[in-house]
Each structure stands twice: as C-alpha cells, then as structure tokens.
XYZ file of C-alpha atoms in Angstrom:
657
model
C -51.200 -27.543 10.323
C -50.822 -28.429 7.474
C -53.372 -31.170 6.576
C -55.870 -28.361 7.805
C -54.093 -26.060 5.859
C -54.513 -28.797 2.966
C -57.833 -29.261 3.405
C -58.789 -25.715 3.438
C -56.936 -24.806 -0.031
C -58.664 -28.160 -1.578
C -62.089 -26.961 -0.063
C -60.913 -23.594 -1.269
C -60.765 -24.265 -4.933
C -63.531 -26.928 -5.266
C -65.989 -23.834 -4.075
C -64.701 -21.076 -6.007
C -65.049 -23.455 -9.199
C -68.789 -24.453 -9.317
C -69.755 -20.034 -8.108
C -67.609 -19.145 -11.419
C -69.621 -21.427 -13.108
C -73.025 -20.505 -12.077
C -72.313 -17.369 -13.658
C -72.874 -19.219 -16.825
C -73.641 -22.290 -16.980
C -76.487 -21.772 -18.425
C -75.009 -19.070 -21.351
C -73.195 -21.841 -22.314
C -75.993 -24.686 -22.469
C -77.842 -21.912 -24.818
C -74.376 -21.901 -27.098
C -73.511 -25.258 -27.389
C -77.695 -26.318 -27.422
C -77.868 -29.414 -25.493
C -80.232 -29.472 -22.712
C -79.439 -29.274 -18.800
C -77.373 -32.402 -17.833
C -78.635 -31.330 -13.818
C -77.434 -29.125 -10.618
C -74.527 -32.551 -9.821
C -73.255 -32.148 -13.448
C -72.956 -28.444 -14.288
C -71.848 -27.841 -10.148
C -69.866 -31.042 -9.501
C -68.066 -31.213 -12.654
C -66.057 -28.202 -11.954
C -65.307 -28.724 -8.111
C -63.766 -32.698 -8.892
C -61.948 -30.998 -12.055
C -60.225 -28.416 -9.169
C -59.504 -31.307 -7.013
C -57.940 -33.061 -10.335
C -56.334 -30.329 -11.401
C -54.838 -29.267 -7.497
C -53.876 -32.767 -6.433
C -51.822 -32.813 -10.069
C -50.089 -30.134 -8.858
C -49.075 -30.914 -5.240
C -47.751 -34.419 -6.814
C -45.499 -32.794 -9.223
C -44.305 -29.717 -7.014
C -43.967 -32.581 -4.664
C -41.437 -35.647 -7.418
C -39.777 -31.528 -8.382
C -39.164 -31.458 -4.274
C -37.526 -34.954 -3.811
C -35.480 -34.466 -6.712
C -34.138 -31.292 -6.897
C -35.413 -29.002 -3.489
C -33.586 -31.185 -0.939
C -30.556 -33.706 -0.954
C -31.144 -37.106 -1.096
C -28.771 -39.382 1.969
C -25.246 -39.911 0.614
C -25.987 -43.746 -0.309
C -28.132 -41.872 -2.927
C -31.521 -43.074 -0.629
C -33.949 -40.480 -0.079
C -33.852 -38.502 3.457
C -36.241 -37.878 5.275
C -37.726 -35.195 3.960
C -37.221 -36.326 0.522
C -39.638 -39.535 0.882
C -42.299 -37.737 2.701
C -42.343 -35.546 -0.376
C -42.182 -38.767 -2.772
C -45.126 -40.220 0.013
C -46.738 -37.547 -0.423
C -46.548 -37.452 -4.014
C -47.976 -41.241 -4.296
C -51.095 -39.586 -2.150
C -51.847 -37.211 -4.618
C -51.495 -38.644 -7.397
C -54.316 -41.275 -6.547
C -56.342 -38.816 -5.476
C -55.818 -36.831 -9.199
C -56.094 -40.655 -10.808
C -59.903 -40.977 -8.692
C -61.004 -37.359 -10.184
C -59.722 -38.118 -13.233
C -61.964 -41.242 -13.349
C -65.008 -39.534 -11.666
C -64.898 -36.743 -14.582
C -65.221 -39.220 -17.311
C -69.022 -40.110 -16.338
C -69.020 -36.380 -15.611
C -67.572 -34.921 -18.557
C -70.150 -37.039 -20.857
C -72.834 -36.181 -19.257
C -71.680 -32.691 -19.788
C -71.063 -33.298 -23.747
C -74.413 -34.790 -24.160
C -77.433 -33.560 -21.439
C -77.632 -36.920 -20.154
C -77.811 -36.899 -16.323
C -74.867 -38.742 -14.765
C -76.094 -41.364 -13.557
C -76.827 -41.796 -17.328
C -73.753 -42.385 -18.477
C -72.714 -43.823 -15.309
C -73.769 -47.431 -17.028
C -70.993 -49.051 -18.298
C -72.086 -49.252 -22.130
C -73.002 -45.781 -22.389
C -69.601 -44.730 -20.762
C -67.277 -47.638 -23.493
C -69.356 -46.281 -26.137
C -69.398 -42.388 -25.450
C -65.662 -42.561 -24.627
C -64.492 -42.641 -27.859
C -66.666 -39.800 -30.212
C -65.596 -37.397 -26.591
C -62.021 -36.321 -26.939
C -62.091 -34.682 -23.311
C -63.750 -37.830 -21.427
C -60.456 -40.054 -23.665
C -57.957 -37.723 -22.265
C -59.592 -37.635 -18.131
C -59.894 -41.777 -18.559
C -56.158 -41.985 -20.324
C -55.146 -39.240 -17.278
C -56.430 -41.493 -14.455
C -54.559 -44.935 -15.911
C -50.854 -42.814 -16.110
C -51.581 -40.631 -12.619
C -52.735 -44.059 -10.840
C -49.022 -45.642 -12.803
C -47.463 -42.586 -10.630
C -48.907 -43.450 -7.689
C -47.895 -46.818 -7.791
C -44.171 -45.465 -9.060
C -44.379 -42.792 -5.829
C -45.153 -45.969 -4.112
C -42.420 -48.841 -5.089
C -39.260 -46.027 -5.535
C -36.545 -45.031 -2.621
C -33.198 -43.778 -4.112
C -33.448 -40.860 -5.510
C -32.191 -41.718 -8.691
C -35.771 -42.646 -9.887
C -36.557 -39.215 -8.441
C -36.063 -37.415 -11.833
C -37.852 -40.271 -13.655
C -41.336 -39.836 -12.116
C -41.189 -35.991 -12.185
C -40.586 -36.301 -15.747
C -44.020 -39.219 -15.957
C -46.221 -37.019 -13.351
C -45.472 -33.232 -15.917
C -46.482 -35.680 -19.370
C -49.215 -36.935 -17.276
C -50.515 -33.601 -17.278
C -50.143 -33.431 -22.001
C -53.872 -35.192 -22.195
C -55.980 -32.826 -20.878
C -54.185 -29.504 -21.571
C -53.999 -31.344 -25.375
C -57.367 -31.088 -24.850
C -60.479 -28.124 -24.949
C -60.958 -25.011 -26.105
C -57.552 -24.284 -27.358
C -57.838 -26.828 -29.136
C -60.153 -25.292 -31.825
C -61.180 -22.696 -33.302
C -58.753 -19.524 -34.405
C -55.530 -20.251 -33.789
C -55.474 -23.239 -31.354
C -51.765 -23.888 -32.498
C -50.555 -20.869 -30.345
C -53.246 -21.840 -27.620
C -52.501 -24.846 -26.829
C -48.687 -24.623 -26.931
C -49.302 -21.714 -24.670
C -51.493 -24.048 -22.453
C -49.092 -26.773 -22.377
C -46.451 -24.199 -20.842
C -49.455 -22.202 -18.839
C -50.456 -25.789 -16.849
C -46.399 -27.029 -16.496
C -46.011 -23.594 -15.022
C -48.845 -23.663 -12.543
C -47.733 -26.927 -11.551
C -44.568 -25.748 -10.802
C -45.339 -22.778 -8.824
C -48.217 -24.140 -6.721
C -47.244 -28.018 -6.141
C -43.031 -26.306 -5.874
C -44.871 -23.895 -3.020
C -47.096 -27.171 -1.173
C -44.083 -29.473 -0.751
C -41.708 -26.158 0.548
C -44.440 -25.028 2.607
C -45.092 -29.113 3.669
C -41.402 -29.514 4.544
C -40.651 -25.762 6.294
C -43.725 -26.969 8.717
C -41.769 -29.787 9.541
C -39.167 -28.063 10.118
C -36.371 -29.829 7.750
C -33.478 -29.246 8.153
C -32.511 -27.527 4.487
C -35.315 -25.451 4.438
C -33.057 -22.785 3.391
C -31.432 -24.691 0.859
C -35.149 -25.764 -0.698
C -36.338 -22.078 -0.404
C -33.742 -20.898 -2.016
C -33.664 -23.255 -5.059
C -37.577 -23.181 -5.174
C -37.306 -19.070 -5.543
C -35.658 -19.489 -8.502
C -38.353 -21.882 -9.754
C -40.835 -20.108 -9.200
C -39.487 -16.384 -10.655
C -39.226 -18.550 -13.967
C -42.421 -20.257 -13.807
C -44.675 -16.743 -12.926
C -42.986 -15.806 -16.089
C -44.207 -18.700 -18.162
C -47.423 -19.000 -16.790
C -47.917 -14.955 -17.260
C -46.731 -15.017 -20.320
C -48.406 -18.678 -22.053
C -51.393 -16.620 -19.394
C -51.778 -13.533 -22.015
C -51.257 -15.504 -25.265
C -53.991 -17.726 -24.379
C -56.832 -14.679 -23.945
C -55.726 -12.805 -26.897
C -56.046 -15.892 -28.474
C -59.385 -16.195 -27.069
C -60.935 -12.363 -26.352
C -60.652 -9.139 -28.100
C -59.321 -7.069 -26.392
C -62.798 -4.866 -27.002
C -64.725 -7.890 -25.332
C -62.425 -7.849 -22.496
C -65.084 -6.061 -19.661
C -67.818 -6.568 -21.513
C -68.702 -10.154 -21.199
C -68.214 -12.803 -18.778
C -64.985 -14.916 -20.388
C -63.545 -11.362 -20.934
C -64.262 -10.351 -16.826
C -62.994 -13.535 -15.956
C -59.706 -12.932 -17.573
C -59.452 -10.480 -16.120
C -60.446 -11.728 -12.717
C -57.213 -13.997 -13.343
C -55.046 -11.498 -14.327
C -55.114 -10.309 -11.008
C -54.840 -13.027 -9.032
C -51.934 -13.680 -10.728
C -50.479 -10.704 -9.906
C -51.342 -10.132 -6.526
C -49.217 -13.616 -6.571
C -46.097 -12.193 -7.725
C -46.480 -9.895 -5.103
C -46.518 -12.555 -2.215
C -43.941 -14.319 -3.939
C -41.194 -10.951 -4.506
C -42.064 -10.392 -1.207
C -41.565 -13.659 0.005
C -37.885 -13.374 -1.560
C -37.195 -10.200 -0.127
C -37.642 -10.713 3.226
C -37.983 -14.917 3.527
C -35.377 -16.097 1.914
C -32.921 -13.653 3.972
C -33.916 -15.140 7.353
C -33.145 -18.711 6.642
C -29.900 -17.268 4.622
C -28.935 -15.648 8.280
C -30.659 -17.856 10.685
C -31.646 -21.472 8.907
C -34.214 -21.276 12.236
C -35.851 -19.129 11.054
C -38.597 -20.035 9.374
C -41.637 -17.752 10.424
C -41.792 -15.098 7.510
C -41.485 -18.530 5.031
C -44.715 -20.012 6.645
C -46.368 -16.883 7.091
C -45.824 -16.397 2.923
C -46.398 -19.421 1.537
C -49.410 -20.077 3.598
C -50.780 -16.961 2.000
C -49.346 -17.502 -1.230
C -50.983 -21.157 -1.077
C -55.237 -20.433 -0.261
C -54.397 -17.172 -2.647
C -53.723 -19.663 -5.264
C -55.916 -21.920 -4.776
C -58.968 -19.556 -5.279
C -57.265 -18.821 -8.531
C -57.071 -22.551 -9.112
C -61.138 -22.794 -8.602
C -61.303 -19.130 -10.665
C -59.042 -21.032 -13.649
C -61.459 -23.855 -13.777
C -64.633 -22.172 -13.641
C -63.086 -19.927 -16.958
C -62.308 -23.083 -18.837
C -66.156 -24.090 -18.513
C -67.200 -20.132 -20.129
C -67.798 -20.446 -23.783
C -65.258 -17.928 -25.247
C -66.808 -15.166 -27.183
C -68.512 -15.692 -30.306
C -66.408 -15.781 -33.407
C -67.214 -12.513 -35.584
C -66.153 -14.253 -38.962
C -66.494 -17.563 -40.173
C -63.337 -19.929 -39.966
C -62.186 -21.639 -43.336
C -61.353 -25.138 -43.338
C -57.192 -24.756 -43.283
C -58.220 -22.543 -40.260
C -60.014 -25.049 -38.446
C -57.343 -27.424 -39.008
C -54.374 -25.732 -38.627
C -55.040 -22.839 -36.512
C -54.447 -20.680 -39.024
C -54.721 -19.695 -42.935
C -52.144 -19.856 -46.330
C -51.545 -16.861 -47.954
C -50.714 -19.609 -51.082
C -48.106 -22.160 -52.134
C -45.008 -22.302 -50.050
C -43.170 -20.144 -52.682
C -39.394 -19.410 -51.227
C -40.307 -16.134 -50.498
C -42.985 -17.380 -48.323
C -40.912 -20.053 -46.515
C -38.029 -18.011 -45.499
C -40.320 -14.724 -44.007
C -43.428 -15.790 -43.683
C -43.255 -16.877 -39.862
C -45.467 -18.268 -37.476
C -43.270 -18.703 -34.008
C -43.550 -21.712 -32.663
C -43.696 -21.390 -28.782
C -42.377 -24.895 -27.473
C -39.262 -25.627 -29.835
C -39.535 -21.690 -30.714
C -38.757 -20.710 -27.376
C -36.340 -23.794 -26.632
C -34.081 -22.924 -29.671
C -33.715 -19.235 -27.791
C -33.061 -20.385 -24.341
C -30.508 -22.983 -25.041
C -28.506 -20.545 -27.484
C -29.396 -17.598 -24.363
C -27.503 -20.772 -21.865
C -25.265 -21.439 -23.842
C -23.732 -17.886 -24.484
C -23.738 -17.598 -20.077
C -22.278 -20.361 -20.167
C -19.466 -19.794 -22.023
C -19.258 -15.780 -20.829
C -18.819 -17.521 -17.180
C -15.903 -19.885 -18.249
C -14.349 -16.785 -19.754
C -15.182 -14.215 -16.804
C -12.384 -16.836 -15.058
C -10.197 -17.198 -18.012
C -10.481 -20.532 -19.539
C -11.151 -20.681 -22.935
C -13.638 -22.672 -24.729
C -13.355 -23.408 -28.550
C -15.620 -20.925 -30.886
C -16.128 -23.351 -33.026
C -18.374 -25.100 -30.446
C -19.941 -22.174 -30.192
C -20.511 -21.281 -33.179
C -22.124 -25.038 -33.965
C -24.947 -24.488 -30.807
C -26.004 -21.100 -32.312
C -25.993 -23.014 -35.755
C -28.057 -25.787 -34.461
C -30.669 -23.601 -32.367
C -30.944 -21.817 -35.695
C -31.271 -24.756 -37.629
C -34.328 -25.563 -35.072
C -36.113 -22.072 -34.951
C -36.439 -22.161 -38.796
C -37.411 -25.748 -38.387
C -40.142 -24.602 -36.545
C -40.847 -21.242 -36.881
C -40.249 -19.394 -40.085
C -42.519 -21.414 -43.256
C -40.803 -24.606 -42.852
C -42.911 -25.246 -39.383
C -46.026 -22.942 -40.641
C -46.036 -24.663 -44.101
C -45.294 -28.636 -42.118
C -48.594 -29.213 -41.006
C -50.433 -28.760 -44.025
C -47.878 -30.797 -47.298
C -45.758 -33.984 -46.443
C -42.852 -32.695 -48.607
C -42.465 -29.579 -46.599
C -42.998 -32.425 -43.564
C -40.158 -33.765 -44.119
C -37.987 -31.581 -44.693
C -38.795 -30.116 -40.913
C -37.643 -33.830 -40.154
C -34.625 -34.698 -42.184
C -33.284 -30.871 -40.283
C -34.749 -31.532 -36.951
C -33.567 -35.417 -37.121
C -30.586 -35.498 -39.188
C -28.826 -31.686 -38.999
C -29.589 -30.385 -35.892
C -28.377 -32.929 -34.257
C -25.100 -32.886 -35.540
C -24.312 -29.166 -34.766
C -25.768 -29.681 -30.788
C -24.132 -32.484 -30.617
C -20.229 -30.551 -32.225
C -21.096 -27.957 -29.781
C -20.335 -30.184 -26.428
C -23.656 -29.255 -24.295
C -22.279 -31.590 -21.266
C -18.970 -30.396 -21.450
C -20.163 -26.555 -21.454
C -21.480 -27.247 -18.470
C -19.838 -29.154 -15.952
C -16.512 -27.017 -16.868
C -19.172 -24.077 -15.728
C -20.852 -25.136 -12.806
C -19.124 -25.684 -9.351
C -19.075 -28.278 -8.438
C -21.083 -29.188 -4.368
C -18.538 -29.684 -2.175
C -17.749 -32.844 -0.556
C -19.914 -32.260 2.588
C -22.553 -29.769 0.475
C -25.616 -30.937 -1.019
C -25.152 -31.858 -4.687
C -26.301 -29.512 -7.246
C -26.720 -29.317 -10.958
C -23.329 -30.451 -11.513
C -24.056 -33.356 -9.553
C -27.872 -33.798 -11.496
C -25.611 -33.437 -14.675
C -23.313 -36.102 -13.716
C -25.873 -38.462 -12.402
C -27.318 -38.148 -15.658
C -24.896 -39.574 -18.410
C -24.063 -41.807 -15.880
C -26.589 -44.316 -14.993
C -28.117 -46.888 -16.332
C -30.781 -45.961 -18.827
C -27.850 -43.541 -20.223
C -25.725 -46.791 -20.561
C -28.478 -48.319 -21.992
C -29.113 -46.084 -24.500
C -26.077 -44.916 -25.648
C -24.973 -49.062 -26.889
C -24.159 -48.305 -30.898
C -26.937 -50.425 -31.417
C -29.637 -49.222 -29.934
C -28.566 -45.659 -30.544
C -28.852 -46.272 -34.343
C -32.047 -48.182 -34.118
C -33.896 -45.719 -32.341
C -32.463 -43.697 -34.818
C -33.641 -45.600 -37.848
C -36.466 -47.704 -36.742
C -38.289 -44.616 -36.132
C -38.985 -43.638 -39.816
C -40.183 -46.770 -40.837
C -42.495 -47.049 -38.029
C -44.017 -44.058 -38.521
C -44.229 -43.770 -41.846
C -44.435 -47.227 -43.222
C -46.455 -48.609 -40.404
C -49.620 -46.784 -40.482
C -48.828 -44.271 -37.262
C -48.364 -41.013 -39.348
C -51.851 -41.411 -41.638
C -53.509 -41.745 -38.007
C -52.215 -38.888 -36.506
C -51.112 -36.606 -38.969
C -54.280 -34.419 -37.852
C -53.710 -33.764 -33.962
C -51.658 -31.163 -32.683
C -49.990 -33.149 -29.903
C -48.588 -35.881 -32.364
C -47.094 -33.073 -34.094
C -45.851 -31.769 -31.373
C -44.292 -35.244 -30.126
C -42.913 -35.871 -33.713
C -40.913 -33.453 -33.605
C -39.621 -33.776 -30.342
C -38.556 -37.215 -31.702
C -37.047 -36.823 -34.342
C -34.481 -34.267 -32.036
C -34.138 -36.512 -29.274
C -33.459 -39.914 -31.508
C -30.742 -37.826 -33.544
C -29.030 -36.045 -31.236
C -28.679 -39.435 -29.026
C -27.343 -41.151 -32.500
C -25.065 -38.247 -33.060
C -23.704 -37.236 -29.576
C -22.410 -41.628 -29.547
C -21.248 -41.079 -33.381
C -18.882 -37.684 -32.363
C -18.840 -37.552 -28.730
C -17.348 -34.844 -27.643
C -19.732 -34.946 -24.220
C -18.650 -37.308 -21.686
C -20.639 -40.314 -21.912
C -21.180 -43.410 -20.138
C -19.238 -45.743 -22.246
C -16.795 -45.316 -24.810
C -17.209 -46.643 -28.507
C -14.314 -46.622 -30.386
C -13.521 -44.587 -34.045
C -14.434 -47.768 -36.787
C -17.550 -48.486 -34.637
C -18.674 -45.039 -35.062
C -17.845 -45.152 -39.039
C -20.050 -48.193 -38.713
C -22.979 -46.204 -37.175
C -23.267 -43.900 -39.796
C -22.870 -46.103 -42.534
C -24.878 -48.508 -41.195
C -27.673 -46.306 -40.914
C -27.553 -44.588 -44.616
C -28.553 -47.482 -46.401
C -31.898 -47.053 -44.896
C -32.790 -43.856 -44.914
C -32.128 -44.447 -48.629
C -34.285 -47.508 -48.918
C -36.580 -45.114 -46.632
C -36.832 -42.096 -49.104
C -37.310 -45.197 -52.483
C -40.443 -46.753 -50.365
C -42.273 -43.691 -50.048
C -40.996 -42.647 -53.894
C -42.679 -45.897 -54.966
C -45.997 -45.664 -52.116
C -49.471 -45.056 -54.558
C -51.273 -44.024 -51.152
C -51.090 -41.638 -49.931
C -50.031 -40.751 -46.391
C -52.725 -38.598 -44.389
C -54.806 -38.012 -47.654
C -58.280 -37.641 -45.773
C -57.048 -34.995 -43.545
C -54.969 -32.892 -46.375
C -57.679 -32.505 -48.647
C -59.482 -31.350 -45.418
C -57.590 -28.384 -46.094
C -59.289 -27.763 -49.481
C -56.245 -26.404 -50.730
C -56.129 -25.522 -54.486
C -52.861 -25.467 -55.110
C -52.091 -28.787 -53.307
C -54.156 -31.738 -55.202
C -51.214 -33.434 -56.321
C -50.490 -35.627 -53.069
C -48.758 -38.294 -54.145
C -46.527 -36.181 -56.237
C -45.980 -34.458 -53.448
C -45.101 -37.451 -51.142
C -43.007 -38.848 -53.792
C -40.896 -35.061 -53.314
C -40.536 -35.948 -49.298
C -39.372 -39.177 -50.757
C -36.666 -38.192 -52.641
C -35.709 -35.632 -49.768
C -35.317 -38.358 -47.791
C -33.697 -40.226 -49.886
C -31.152 -37.204 -50.856
C -30.868 -35.412 -47.224
C -28.555 -37.938 -46.039
C -25.492 -36.386 -48.254
C -24.511 -33.845 -46.360
C -24.996 -35.684 -43.067
C -22.706 -37.692 -43.911
C -20.206 -35.178 -45.403
C -20.205 -32.728 -41.957
C -19.727 -37.014 -39.175
C -16.675 -37.460 -41.096
C -15.893 -34.515 -41.878
C -15.927 -34.105 -37.868
C -14.654 -37.423 -37.481
C -11.532 -36.779 -39.309
C -10.809 -33.608 -37.341
C -11.566 -35.405 -34.317
C -8.997 -38.456 -34.646
C -6.439 -35.286 -36.275
C -6.395 -33.987 -32.790
C -6.665 -37.669 -30.863
C -3.650 -38.317 -32.513
C -2.054 -34.799 -31.891
C -2.817 -35.025 -28.346
C -1.111 -39.092 -28.002
C 2.065 -37.915 -30.030
C 2.219 -34.840 -26.710
C 2.352 -36.779 -24.067
C 4.541 -39.119 -25.470
C 6.580 -36.443 -25.993
C 5.465 -35.181 -22.041
C 6.066 -38.706 -21.503
C 9.498 -39.082 -22.375
C 10.735 -35.398 -21.441
C 10.484 -36.200 -17.682
C 11.946 -40.452 -17.904
C 14.102 -39.355 -20.532
C 13.110 -41.499 -22.683
C 12.957 -44.662 -20.809
C 10.894 -46.445 -22.651
C 13.140 -46.010 -26.303
C 15.877 -46.383 -24.303
C 14.616 -50.090 -22.976
C 13.274 -50.927 -26.482
C 16.702 -50.673 -27.965
C 18.069 -52.836 -25.419
C 15.721 -55.253 -25.749
C 16.578 -55.814 -29.662
C 20.397 -55.108 -28.703
C 19.855 -58.231 -25.826
C 17.593 -60.249 -28.635
C 20.827 -59.717 -31.543
C 23.816 -60.554 -28.999
C 21.672 -63.814 -28.362
C 21.498 -64.298 -32.010
C 24.952 -64.162 -32.382
C 26.029 -66.116 -29.658
C 23.598 -68.887 -30.882
C 25.905 -69.081 -34.606
C 28.474 -69.422 -32.469
C-alpha cells in the first residue's frame, strides 16, 4: 500500500506544480523579458522541481526517523525499522540527485529562453552554469544528494544516522540561498525565513512519510515513533507558519494579496497549511492516544496520516508553482545598499544606532531566544524536584544568549555586513565572548541532570542521545587540545588572509556560515578550556592554561597583520554599497584590525578568573573527600604514614648501634 501511496503523492505534486505555473507562465516571461523556452521547460521544470522537493523531504524525514524516532538494537546496529528508513532515505536521495541534475539544464533553458535541447550540450552547460546562480545551486545539490545516497548505502550502525541526518538538512541549503528570496528588498529576512521554512516542511512531511511507512509495516515501536514525531511536527508547524508569513510579508503587500496571482497563491498555500495543521491536531488527539492505549491500534494513525500526506503533496506542488510565479512589481526602486544588504542604513554607526537600530536575525536571534528558554526550562525542572543549580551558571548562560542576540540583531548585526570594522566587532563577540559565557553555563551537565534516563530495557531517549554525542569518536577528536586550538585560531587566518572573505563578502549565506563557524569553534575551544560539562577526554590544568596563552599571540599577530595591510578586503563590494559616510575603507579595515588585536584581553581575564575559581573549588572538594575518608577509617592513611617513618627511624638507630 505504501508504494502506491508514494506514487500517488509524487504524481499529485508533479501535476499540481505545472498547473499552477500555467496560470502565470506568460506573465512571468513578459516581466522577465525573455523568449518562451518551450513547453518542455515551462511545464517540465516545475514538475521536476516538485519531485526534487518531495524526495528531499522523504530523505530528510527518513533519516530523522532512523536517528531519533525508532530505537536501534542494543548492539548499536539499526533494527529492521531503522534500516528500512535508512534504505528509503538512500533511494529518495538518489531520486533527489537525479531531479537536481535535470534541473540544471532546465534552469538554464528557463533563464536564457533557449530550448532545453540547446542547453543540454556540454559546452553550453559548463559555460552557462557559472553565469546562472540557481543552476549552480542545483549542480551543488545534485552532488551533495548523491554523496548522501552513498552514505545511506554504507551505514549500518545508529551512530551514523544523526550525522547523515544533519548532512541531509545541509543539502537543502544551496537552493534555499538562491531564487526570489535571495534578491530584492529585505532579502535577508526572506532568505532566513526560507531556510527555516524548507527545514520545517522537510521535517514535517518527511517524518510523516516515515512514520506512515513504519505503521503500515506493523512496526513494533509505532506508538513511540508517533509520540516523538508529534512533538517534531508541532514545532515544525510553528516554524513553517511563522516563516511562511514572514516570507509572504516581504514579497507581497497586503493590498495585493487578493488582487494578484502571486497573492492569491499565497492565500491558497496558507489555507492548505491550515488544513494540514487541523489534520495533524486531530491525529494527535485521536491516533496517538489510541496507540498509547493499544499499541496495535494503528488504524487512526494510518487513516489521518495518509490523508495528510496527500494534502501535503498537493501543497508542495502549490509551493513550487508559487516559487515560479513573479511577485508583484516593486513600487519604488531600491537603493544600492538595499539591493546588496536587503535594507537601508540610516547613516554612520553612532552609539545610538548601534544600541537601538535593531533588525532581528531570524536564524541567530531565534537561536538565542530558544537557547535561553530551554535552559531556563531545565533549571525549572531541577528546582521543581528539589535539586539545586548554581545561579552563576544560569547568569553566564543568559548573558551568552544576550551577547549572541546583540551581535546578530542589534545595530552591530545591522552594520556588520556593510562595514569591516563592525563585522570584526561582531566576529569577536561571537568567537571570543559568547562561547566563554556558554561554556561557563554548563548546558550539557544541565541537560543530563534535567532529562530522565530511559531505563535499562526502555528505548534510548534524549538523555542517551546527548551522552552518545559527548562520547563518540568525533567528539574525542575535536576535543584534543591541539585540534580545538587549531580550529579556533586557523579560521582567522584562512578566512581573512587566505582570500575567502574577499571572495564571499557579498553572499548572505557565507555570512551565516561565518557566524556559525565563529560560534562553534569558539565554544569548542572554551568547552575544553573551561570544561564544566562532561567531556570525552580529561585535560590537565596546565594544558588548559597553555591553550589560552598559546592562542593569544596568534590573535595579536592577526590583528597586527590586518592593520599592516595596504589592500582592502572586499573593496568592490563595500564600494558598491554607495555609502557616502564610509569612503575610507582602508582606515575602517585598520580599525577592525585594532579591535581584533585588543579584544583578547577581556577573554583572557574571564578565562583565567574562571580557571582560578575552578581550581580553588577543586582543591576544596579534594580536601573534603580526604577528610571524609579520614573520618571513615580513623586516619588510617596518616597512621600508616607515621608508622612508616617510625620504622625507618628504628632501622636507622639499629644500623648505628
């Protein structure tokens, strides 16, 4: 039954997408001013795109199922349900790769207005891909999806499934960073919301496919999978709803919502998502309780999930058609800075603008708020059962979240893409200050104490997943002092002095990756150095001090190198912004270098202070343990020590006599 349902869903998505495109194909060609590439491209491209999106969701959702919704065997090998989900993910990834490869010539045909048979010629394809960003993103997606398919084919143990799941989500990014959302006004908000939207849809739809397939095969842990997926689907629904509203708000004014083709399609997609939310709510209220009462009662789950899959497939086709429909024309010509950044800047960065001119970052701003809420929820759970948690750790974590929020959503985040000096200030906040505060918060230890253990014979849960992540071989490698220090330090030189920053400074996606690298590499370094949390390896105190003092000269040399440079990094991009108040680009770069040179002092003070406090507390704990041991055995160690010296003295007197 499931193969039939899958075939119907794919056919439905591939049929709805071209039908929707048929409503606006002529309008799109007229607005773009390109000739008609022919019906094969006009209607074939949305059909293939729908297949690509659907197969991507199935791959992501199947790996989500294998990693977190069904338990592995006690030996660590995947059980039957997990292996089938992994096998399904491999097939879906292969289809995804094939559809993405087909979309390269179809996209070139659509962009140039030439028939697809012309763009299929090798000389045309390789020459044009470099000129058409969307075609290049599909080529990248095809290669990544093929690698994902190979990985799914080779994996047998559960430990690889979270890695493959993360890579599958990463495969969504090349396309998410191109298209309508990556251009025009407010494209920073549009692109970030599209990233969240695609990830949310893939988790929701793909997880639904996987759970339905498992239920149809009579899986032993269907009830557990349904309960866990219910939590995922609820979160995904919220993400999809909010990100969809933001993306539509950026693209279509309220006045055009019911008067333009694009606006009416937005309304239709909204109605479809509301219908999916209602079906999911009914399923959660009926199917999940039925499975809890009787694990074999899968009828309600299969019935509601089957309907939801078909409605979701039609919605995917509708979404593809919406993506192929041109949004309403802009009512005013955007400025150069708005075209490049997605927004205008009111003037030079004064103290008031840095503090109060906020533009919320949907990725990192949301991350800061979510991390703060989850941490406080863990502390509340500990206190509800009578356990204490140090207030200093909570304060450190919340301050880290505040630094992350300010660095990405305040005036710092607003001016960082436009000025190198502000970008460097953001870099220092994300790599040198926020990670210290996060490491002092002890999030892993809090998680392990707040989450209940699964039990000896129960399927592993979130607490066991955290322990597996901490003690796996990858973590052991990354927490080696040399590796952690190298990742922390080398990134500075490779990014700025190795030519990477100059090549990608105009890319919004590259800035997201840079911010993520700053945050993760800094946290990894200070996790090893400050280590409140459990780690896969123990590091001696002197090694920690050596890591801190060994990294500081490299930061100082990096700042001096920036101040000594005579060429401007990203000069072409910064000049294209047309900011009359930022003409001395070399001076601004030297200011950024001075910030990098001077910013090592504050982290040094914080780290050394934290290490001294940790050593002092460690000595106190050691003394208390020794005192308790002495009380238990009546100072047996001290008595033995004194007896040894007494015996040595007696022998010495005997030898003299």
